[in-house]
mmCIF file of C-alpha atoms in Angstrom:
data_model
loop_
_atom_site.group_PDB
_atom_site.id
_atom_site.type_symbol
_atom_site.label_atom_id
_atom_site.label_comp_id
_atom_site.label_asym_id
_atom_site.label_seq_id
_atom_site.Cartn_x
_atom_site.Cartn_y
_atom_site.Cartn_z
ATOM 1 C CA VAL A 1 -66.771 38.376 -34.539
ATOM 2 C CA GLY A 2 -65.200 35.897 -32.149
ATOM 3 C CA ILE A 3 -61.584 35.523 -31.081
ATOM 4 C CA MET A 4 -60.115 32.528 -32.891
ATOM 5 C CA PRO A 5 -57.665 30.255 -31.068
ATOM 6 C CA VAL A 6 -54.698 29.803 -33.382
ATOM 7 C CA PHE A 7 -51.227 28.422 -32.869
ATOM 8 C CA ASP A 8 -48.513 31.067 -32.960
ATOM 9 C CA PRO A 9 -45.064 29.612 -33.674
ATOM 10 C CA CYS A 10 -43.433 32.656 -32.102
ATOM 11 C CA PRO A 11 -42.295 32.141 -28.512
ATOM 12 C CA ASN A 12 -44.524 33.548 -25.795
ATOM 13 C CA PRO A 13 -42.042 34.611 -23.104
ATOM 14 C CA SER A 14 -42.933 34.857 -19.443
ATOM 15 C CA SER A 15 -41.200 37.298 -17.152
ATOM 16 C CA THR A 16 -41.572 34.899 -14.239
ATOM 17 C CA GLY A 17 -40.183 31.827 -15.964
ATOM 18 C CA PRO A 18 -41.780 28.534 -16.965
ATOM 19 C CA GLN A 19 -44.847 27.350 -15.097
ATOM 20 C CA SER A 20 -45.631 23.836 -13.895
ATOM 21 C CA ILE A 21 -49.215 22.555 -13.897
ATOM 22 C CA PHE A 22 -50.560 22.294 -10.348
ATOM 23 C CA ASP A 23 -51.982 18.902 -9.366
ATOM 24 C CA MET A 24 -54.817 19.366 -6.863
ATOM 25 C CA ARG A 25 -54.319 15.777 -5.694
ATOM 26 C CA THR A 26 -51.054 16.830 -4.040
ATOM 27 C CA TYR A 27 -52.853 19.454 -1.915
ATOM 28 C CA ASP A 28 -53.935 18.301 1.548
ATOM 29 C CA GLY A 29 -54.882 21.664 3.060
ATOM 30 C CA ASP A 30 -58.255 23.329 3.603
ATOM 31 C CA ARG A 31 -60.229 23.691 0.346
ATOM 32 C CA ARG A 32 -61.643 27.101 1.272
ATOM 33 C CA ASP A 33 -58.113 28.402 1.863
ATOM 34 C CA PHE A 34 -57.034 27.092 -1.525
ATOM 35 C CA LEU A 35 -59.984 28.720 -3.310
ATOM 36 C CA MET A 36 -59.706 32.103 -1.615
ATOM 37 C CA ASN A 37 -55.919 32.555 -1.428
ATOM 38 C CA PRO A 38 -53.464 33.236 -4.276
ATOM 39 C CA ALA A 39 -52.479 30.253 -6.415
ATOM 40 C CA PRO A 40 -49.221 28.508 -5.500
ATOM 41 C CA LYS A 41 -46.262 30.439 -6.903
ATOM 42 C CA GLY A 42 -44.608 28.895 -9.927
ATOM 43 C CA PHE A 43 -47.703 26.937 -10.965
ATOM 44 C CA THR A 44 -50.591 27.304 -13.396
ATOM 45 C CA VAL A 45 -53.897 25.867 -12.193
ATOM 46 C CA GLU A 46 -55.775 24.418 -15.180
ATOM 47 C CA CYS A 47 -59.543 24.252 -14.684
ATOM 48 C CA ARG A 48 -62.690 23.613 -16.671
ATOM 49 C CA ILE A 49 -66.020 25.423 -16.344
ATOM 50 C CA THR A 50 -69.184 23.531 -17.298
ATOM 51 C CA ARG A 51 -72.407 25.467 -17.923
ATOM 52 C CA ASP A 52 -75.648 23.666 -17.083
ATOM 53 C CA ARG A 53 -78.682 25.069 -18.907
ATOM 54 C CA SER A 54 -80.905 22.029 -18.515
ATOM 55 C CA GLY A 55 -84.431 22.141 -17.060
ATOM 56 C CA LEU A 56 -84.960 25.031 -14.660
ATOM 57 C CA ASN A 57 -81.413 26.254 -15.325
ATOM 58 C CA LYS A 58 -82.289 27.362 -18.859
ATOM 59 C CA PHE A 59 -82.659 31.054 -18.028
ATOM 60 C CA TYR A 60 -80.471 31.082 -14.923
ATOM 61 C CA PRO A 61 -77.573 28.727 -15.745
ATOM 62 C CA LYS A 62 -75.460 26.922 -13.206
ATOM 63 C CA TYR A 63 -71.678 26.899 -13.558
ATOM 64 C CA ILE A 64 -69.391 24.214 -12.120
ATOM 65 C CA VAL A 65 -65.599 24.539 -11.838
ATOM 66 C CA GLU A 66 -63.374 21.475 -11.741
ATOM 67 C CA THR A 67 -59.664 20.934 -12.237
ATOM 68 C CA GLU A 68 -58.606 19.215 -15.447
ATOM 69 C CA GLN A 69 -58.112 16.093 -13.304
ATOM 70 C CA GLY A 70 -61.828 16.191 -12.410
ATOM 71 C CA ASP A 71 -61.604 17.548 -8.859
ATOM 72 C CA PHE A 72 -64.652 19.677 -7.990
ATOM 73 C CA LEU A 73 -63.751 23.162 -6.755
ATOM 74 C CA MET A 74 -66.852 25.373 -6.645
ATOM 75 C CA SER A 75 -70.073 26.297 -8.380
ATOM 76 C CA SER A 76 -72.186 29.349 -9.077
ATOM 77 C CA LYS A 77 -75.737 30.118 -10.090
ATOM 78 C CA LYS A 78 -77.274 33.361 -11.277
ATOM 79 C CA ARG A 79 -79.798 34.482 -8.680
ATOM 80 C CA THR A 80 -83.380 35.309 -9.567
ATOM 81 C CA HIS A 81 -85.406 38.366 -8.553
ATOM 82 C CA ASN A 82 -82.478 40.794 -8.692
ATOM 83 C CA LYS A 83 -82.447 44.114 -10.536
ATOM 84 C CA THR A 84 -78.875 43.476 -11.716
ATOM 85 C CA SER A 85 -76.926 40.295 -12.416
ATOM 86 C CA ASN A 86 -75.991 38.559 -9.186
ATOM 87 C CA TYR A 87 -74.068 35.278 -8.933
ATOM 88 C CA LEU A 88 -73.701 33.331 -5.685
ATOM 89 C CA ILE A 89 -70.468 31.299 -5.480
ATOM 90 C CA SER A 90 -70.325 28.186 -3.306
ATOM 91 C CA MET A 91 -68.074 25.238 -2.428
ATOM 92 C CA SER A 92 -71.125 23.011 -2.832
ATOM 93 C CA LYS A 93 -72.675 21.699 -6.051
ATOM 94 C CA THR A 94 -76.172 21.845 -4.562
ATOM 95 C CA GLU A 95 -76.288 24.441 -1.756
ATOM 96 C CA ALA A 96 -76.769 28.026 -2.909
ATOM 97 C CA SER A 97 -77.364 30.144 0.172
ATOM 98 C CA LYS A 98 -75.511 33.033 1.805
ATOM 99 C CA VAL A 99 -76.064 31.461 5.215
ATOM 100 C CA SER A 100 -74.561 28.114 4.185
ATOM 101 C CA GLU A 101 -71.103 27.111 5.428
ATOM 102 C CA SER A 102 -70.169 26.477 1.802
ATOM 103 C CA TYR A 103 -70.800 30.117 0.795
ATOM 104 C CA LEU A 104 -67.678 31.789 -0.641
ATOM 105 C CA GLY A 105 -69.011 35.108 -1.909
ATOM 106 C CA LYS A 106 -70.862 36.686 -4.792
ATOM 107 C CA LEU A 107 -70.422 38.625 -8.018
ATOM 108 C CA ARG A 108 -72.694 41.583 -8.756
ATOM 109 C CA SER A 109 -72.996 43.854 -11.801
ATOM 110 C CA ASN A 110 -74.333 47.322 -12.433
ATOM 111 C CA PHE A 111 -77.458 47.833 -14.570
ATOM 112 C CA LEU A 112 -75.600 48.068 -17.892
ATOM 113 C CA GLY A 113 -73.447 45.039 -17.209
ATOM 114 C CA SER A 114 -70.365 47.209 -17.730
ATOM 115 C CA GLU A 115 -68.987 46.855 -14.181
ATOM 116 C CA PHE A 116 -68.793 43.863 -11.859
ATOM 117 C CA VAL A 117 -67.549 43.512 -8.280
ATOM 118 C CA ALA A 118 -66.802 40.246 -6.470
ATOM 119 C CA TYR A 119 -67.313 40.225 -2.708
ATOM 120 C CA GLY A 120 -66.315 37.784 -0.003
ATOM 121 C CA PRO A 121 -68.644 36.826 2.863
ATOM 122 C CA GLY A 122 -69.686 39.568 5.245
ATOM 123 C CA MET A 123 -71.959 42.531 5.825
ATOM 124 C CA ASN A 124 -73.122 44.962 3.171
ATOM 125 C CA PRO A 125 -71.622 48.322 4.301
ATOM 126 C CA GLU A 126 -74.971 50.007 3.623
ATOM 127 C CA LYS A 127 -76.367 48.019 6.556
ATOM 128 C CA LEU A 128 -73.615 49.131 8.934
ATOM 129 C CA ASP A 129 -74.832 51.296 11.816
ATOM 130 C CA LYS A 130 -73.285 54.762 11.530
ATOM 131 C CA ASN A 131 -72.659 54.737 15.263
ATOM 132 C CA ALA A 132 -71.109 51.271 15.266
ATOM 133 C CA PRO A 133 -67.680 50.912 16.917
ATOM 134 C CA LEU A 134 -64.604 50.531 14.707
ATOM 135 C CA SER A 135 -64.419 46.859 15.633
ATOM 136 C CA GLU A 136 -67.609 46.315 13.588
ATOM 137 C CA LEU A 137 -65.756 47.244 10.384
ATOM 138 C CA ALA A 138 -64.149 43.802 10.462
ATOM 139 C CA ASN A 139 -67.594 42.344 9.682
ATOM 140 C CA VAL A 140 -67.924 44.292 6.415
ATOM 141 C CA ARG A 141 -67.399 42.176 3.291
ATOM 142 C CA GLU A 142 -64.159 42.459 1.340
ATOM 143 C CA GLU A 143 -63.977 43.472 -2.298
ATOM 144 C CA LEU A 144 -61.877 40.771 -3.979
ATOM 145 C CA ALA A 145 -62.100 41.668 -7.676
ATOM 146 C CA ALA A 146 -63.599 44.290 -9.950
ATOM 147 C CA VAL A 147 -64.092 44.128 -13.720
ATOM 148 C CA SER A 148 -65.121 46.840 -16.173
ATOM 149 C CA TYR A 149 -66.047 46.418 -19.848
ATOM 150 C CA THR A 150 -66.152 48.844 -22.746
ATOM 151 C CA SER A 151 -66.978 48.263 -26.394
ATOM 152 C CA THR A 152 -64.050 48.986 -28.644
ATOM 153 C CA LEU A 153 -62.667 48.738 -32.144
ATOM 154 C CA TRP A 154 -59.345 46.930 -32.301
ATOM 155 C CA GLY A 155 -57.706 48.837 -35.141
ATOM 156 C CA LYS A 156 -60.248 49.594 -37.884
ATOM 157 C CA LYS A 157 -62.186 46.346 -37.740
ATOM 158 C CA PRO A 158 -65.872 46.586 -36.699
ATOM 159 C CA HIS A 159 -67.551 44.559 -33.991
ATOM 160 C CA GLY A 160 -64.306 43.801 -32.220
ATOM 161 C CA PRO A 161 -63.922 42.023 -28.871
ATOM 162 C CA ARG A 162 -64.753 43.875 -25.692
ATOM 163 C CA LYS A 163 -62.043 45.669 -23.739
ATOM 164 C CA MET A 164 -61.904 44.540 -20.125
ATOM 165 C CA GLU A 165 -60.010 45.966 -17.178
ATOM 166 C CA VAL A 166 -59.580 44.096 -13.900
ATOM 167 C CA ALA A 167 -58.539 45.257 -10.438
ATOM 168 C CA ILE A 168 -57.719 43.048 -7.454
ATOM 169 C CA PRO A 169 -56.254 43.895 -4.045
ATOM 170 C CA PHE A 170 -52.464 43.968 -4.175
ATOM 171 C CA VAL A 171 -50.696 40.813 -2.969
ATOM 172 C CA GLU A 172 -47.408 41.144 -1.080
ATOM 173 C CA PRO A 173 -44.455 38.977 -2.213
ATOM 174 C CA ARG A 174 -45.052 36.625 0.719
ATOM 175 C CA GLY A 175 -48.680 36.125 -0.248
ATOM 176 C CA GLN A 176 -50.510 38.530 2.079
ATOM 177 C CA ARG A 177 -53.398 40.250 0.295
ATOM 178 C CA ILE A 178 -54.210 43.893 1.041
ATOM 179 C CA VAL A 179 -57.666 44.064 2.627
ATOM 180 C CA CYS A 180 -60.216 46.196 0.764
ATOM 181 C CA ARG A 181 -63.340 46.814 2.852
ATOM 182 C CA ALA A 182 -64.998 49.714 1.059
ATOM 183 C CA LEU A 183 -67.700 51.575 2.975
ATOM 184 C CA ASP A 184 -68.781 53.320 -0.248
ATOM 185 C CA GLU A 185 -67.985 53.150 -3.975
ATOM 186 C CA ALA A 186 -65.403 55.923 -3.709
ATOM 187 C CA ASP A 187 -63.185 53.598 -1.658
ATOM 188 C CA GLY A 188 -63.759 50.501 -3.807
ATOM 189 C CA LEU A 189 -61.451 48.696 -6.213
ATOM 190 C CA LEU A 190 -62.963 50.278 -9.331
ATOM 191 C CA ALA A 191 -62.539 53.813 -7.987
ATOM 192 C CA LEU A 192 -58.992 53.127 -6.787
ATOM 193 C CA ALA A 193 -58.001 51.667 -10.153
ATOM 194 C CA LYS A 194 -59.457 54.632 -12.047
ATOM 195 C CA SER A 195 -57.731 57.143 -9.745
ATOM 196 C CA GLY A 196 -54.275 56.096 -10.910
ATOM 197 C CA GLN A 197 -53.074 56.338 -7.308
ATOM 198 C CA ALA A 198 -53.469 52.713 -6.295
ATOM 199 C CA THR A 199 -49.804 51.648 -6.298
ATOM 200 C CA GLY A 200 -49.225 49.125 -3.535
ATOM 201 C CA ARG A 201 -52.959 48.809 -2.888
ATOM 202 C CA VAL A 202 -54.490 47.544 -6.129
ATOM 203 C CA ALA A 203 -53.084 45.422 -8.981
ATOM 204 C CA CYS A 204 -54.501 46.227 -12.416
ATOM 205 C CA TYR A 205 -54.859 43.976 -15.455
ATOM 206 C CA GLN A 206 -56.424 44.128 -18.912
ATOM 207 C CA ASN A 207 -57.249 41.676 -21.676
ATOM 208 C CA LYS A 208 -54.524 41.133 -24.241
ATOM 209 C CA ALA A 209 -55.297 42.826 -27.552
ATOM 210 C CA PRO A 210 -55.988 40.214 -30.244
ATOM 211 C CA LYS A 211 -54.516 40.542 -33.724
ATOM 212 C CA TRP A 212 -56.547 40.642 -36.921
ATOM 213 C CA ASN A 213 -55.774 37.782 -39.304
ATOM 214 C CA ASP A 214 -56.730 38.573 -42.908
ATOM 215 C CA GLN A 215 -56.356 34.943 -43.988
ATOM 216 C CA ILE A 216 -59.181 33.697 -41.778
ATOM 217 C CA GLY A 217 -60.989 37.025 -41.360
ATOM 218 C CA ALA A 218 -60.989 36.995 -37.556
ATOM 219 C CA PHE A 219 -59.229 38.261 -34.466
ATOM 220 C CA VAL A 220 -56.717 35.743 -33.105
ATOM 221 C CA LEU A 221 -54.863 34.975 -29.879
ATOM 222 C CA ASN A 222 -52.459 32.154 -29.112
ATOM 223 C CA PHE A 223 -54.125 30.034 -26.412
ATOM 224 C CA ASN A 224 -51.478 27.300 -26.622
ATOM 225 C CA LYS A 225 -54.097 24.730 -27.661
ATOM 226 C CA ARG A 226 -56.122 25.223 -24.445
ATOM 227 C CA VAL A 227 -58.992 26.878 -26.370
ATOM 228 C CA THR A 228 -60.504 25.303 -29.480
ATOM 229 C CA GLN A 229 -63.555 27.372 -30.456
ATOM 230 C CA ALA A 230 -64.016 31.005 -31.453
ATOM 231 C CA SER A 231 -65.926 33.303 -29.110
ATOM 232 C CA VAL A 232 -66.004 37.037 -28.484
ATOM 233 C CA LYS A 233 -65.753 36.143 -24.796
ATOM 234 C CA ASN A 234 -62.385 34.363 -25.063
ATOM 235 C CA PHE A 235 -59.674 36.380 -23.332
ATOM 236 C CA GLN A 236 -56.189 36.436 -21.845
ATOM 237 C CA LEU A 237 -55.468 38.708 -18.900
ATOM 238 C CA ILE A 238 -52.139 40.516 -18.702
ATOM 239 C CA SER A 239 -50.681 43.033 -16.268
ATOM 240 C CA THR A 240 -50.240 46.713 -17.041
ATOM 241 C CA GLU A 241 -46.547 46.250 -16.145
ATOM 242 C CA ASP A 242 -46.007 42.906 -17.907
ATOM 243 C CA SER A 243 -47.566 42.303 -21.312
ATOM 244 C CA ASP A 244 -45.896 38.907 -21.796
ATOM 245 C CA THR A 245 -47.228 36.993 -18.791
ATOM 246 C CA VAL A 246 -50.802 35.672 -19.002
ATOM 247 C CA TYR A 247 -52.294 35.590 -15.494
ATOM 248 C CA LEU A 248 -55.724 34.275 -16.472
ATOM 249 C CA GLN A 249 -56.840 32.564 -19.660
ATOM 250 C CA TYR A 250 -60.440 31.711 -20.482
ATOM 251 C CA GLY A 251 -61.994 30.269 -23.603
ATOM 252 C CA ARG A 252 -64.535 27.971 -25.194
ATOM 253 C CA VAL A 253 -63.798 24.320 -25.910
ATOM 254 C CA GLY A 254 -67.391 23.089 -26.356
ATOM 255 C CA LYS A 255 -70.978 24.314 -26.494
ATOM 256 C CA ASP A 256 -71.133 24.554 -22.696
ATOM 257 C CA THR A 257 -67.523 23.859 -21.711
ATOM 258 C CA PHE A 258 -64.774 26.414 -21.136
ATOM 259 C CA THR A 259 -61.200 26.388 -19.844
ATOM 260 C CA MET A 260 -60.007 28.613 -17.004
ATOM 261 C CA ASP A 261 -56.255 28.681 -16.342
ATOM 262 C CA TYR A 262 -54.919 31.017 -13.678
ATOM 263 C CA ARG A 263 -51.768 31.707 -11.691
ATOM 264 C CA TRP A 264 -50.416 33.735 -8.758
ATOM 265 C CA PRO A 265 -51.430 36.292 -7.508
ATOM 266 C CA LEU A 266 -54.993 35.398 -8.526
ATOM 267 C CA SER A 267 -57.064 33.016 -6.412
ATOM 268 C CA ALA A 268 -59.509 30.467 -7.798
ATOM 269 C CA PHE A 269 -62.410 32.574 -6.491
ATOM 270 C CA GLN A 270 -61.115 35.710 -8.219
ATOM 271 C CA ALA A 271 -60.449 33.863 -11.476
ATOM 272 C CA PHE A 272 -63.930 32.310 -11.486
ATOM 273 C CA SER A 273 -65.567 35.656 -10.693
ATOM 274 C CA ILE A 274 -63.783 37.322 -13.612
ATOM 275 C CA CYS A 275 -64.843 34.499 -15.949
ATOM 276 C CA LEU A 276 -68.450 34.694 -14.734
ATOM 277 C CA SER A 277 -68.472 38.375 -15.638
ATOM 278 C CA SER A 278 -67.490 37.425 -19.190
ATOM 279 C CA PHE A 279 -70.487 35.059 -19.460
ATOM 280 C CA ASP A 280 -72.981 37.752 -18.515
ATOM 281 C CA TYR A 281 -74.913 39.857 -21.043
ATOM 282 C CA LYS A 282 -73.564 43.406 -21.387
ATOM 283 C CA LEU A 283 -75.924 46.093 -22.638
ATOM 284 C CA CYS A 284 -72.918 48.373 -23.138
ATOM 285 C CA CYS A 285 -71.112 46.008 -25.520
ATOM 286 C CA GLU A 286 -73.635 43.684 -27.181
#
């Protein structure tokens, strides 16, 4: 059963006030900085993800992110010959290499597809020499987002949408992001979020619970006309402290076209990584 996009005449309040739509054409800074840093405060960045399954991409699709104005932002492709799902994210439409200057990071899942972690560039901590000086820790990759999925029943309806929980490093009011360089899983975002002791270090989010509509026989969410087709993968991300504000919205608008709208404190890279995790097959939920 998919989540239907329906118009809800009830107001959808936002604790942080009305949002303007960000126009990428007004930005003259470094593109990497824009993609990796939190979105401008007070703005929603409206994007579109296109999935390319043509030719050799049939089994390992390519995903391209552009703004609604058509400005290319980044792309990703599922990597072959990996035991678990692994997506490389790049500022280039054609280059897909960890040694390329366009490399932004990657998204990796566990075997069941129930947990995903997005990493920035840098060294895998497993390859760090145990006797290395402390200065070498700066070369270890950062964890930038973590997503976990569980199958669930919303109310008493069967085959409901998945429940997703997201953790990102906490962002200070002035925009500085807490650095999370985990040397093992016990120090990572997922573990910190589950510990319940991550205040000031990790920000936690979850997908907004859809409502069952007896008239159409489906779960529904109000996507404010930004989503037009039903899909179990459609979601809206809200904070554990603020159930009214949608920080990330993702949904289908065509066979291989999807919208991705995000806002501060999420970055474009984090938003795309979270959406990529929704695309992937999940043995735990399917």
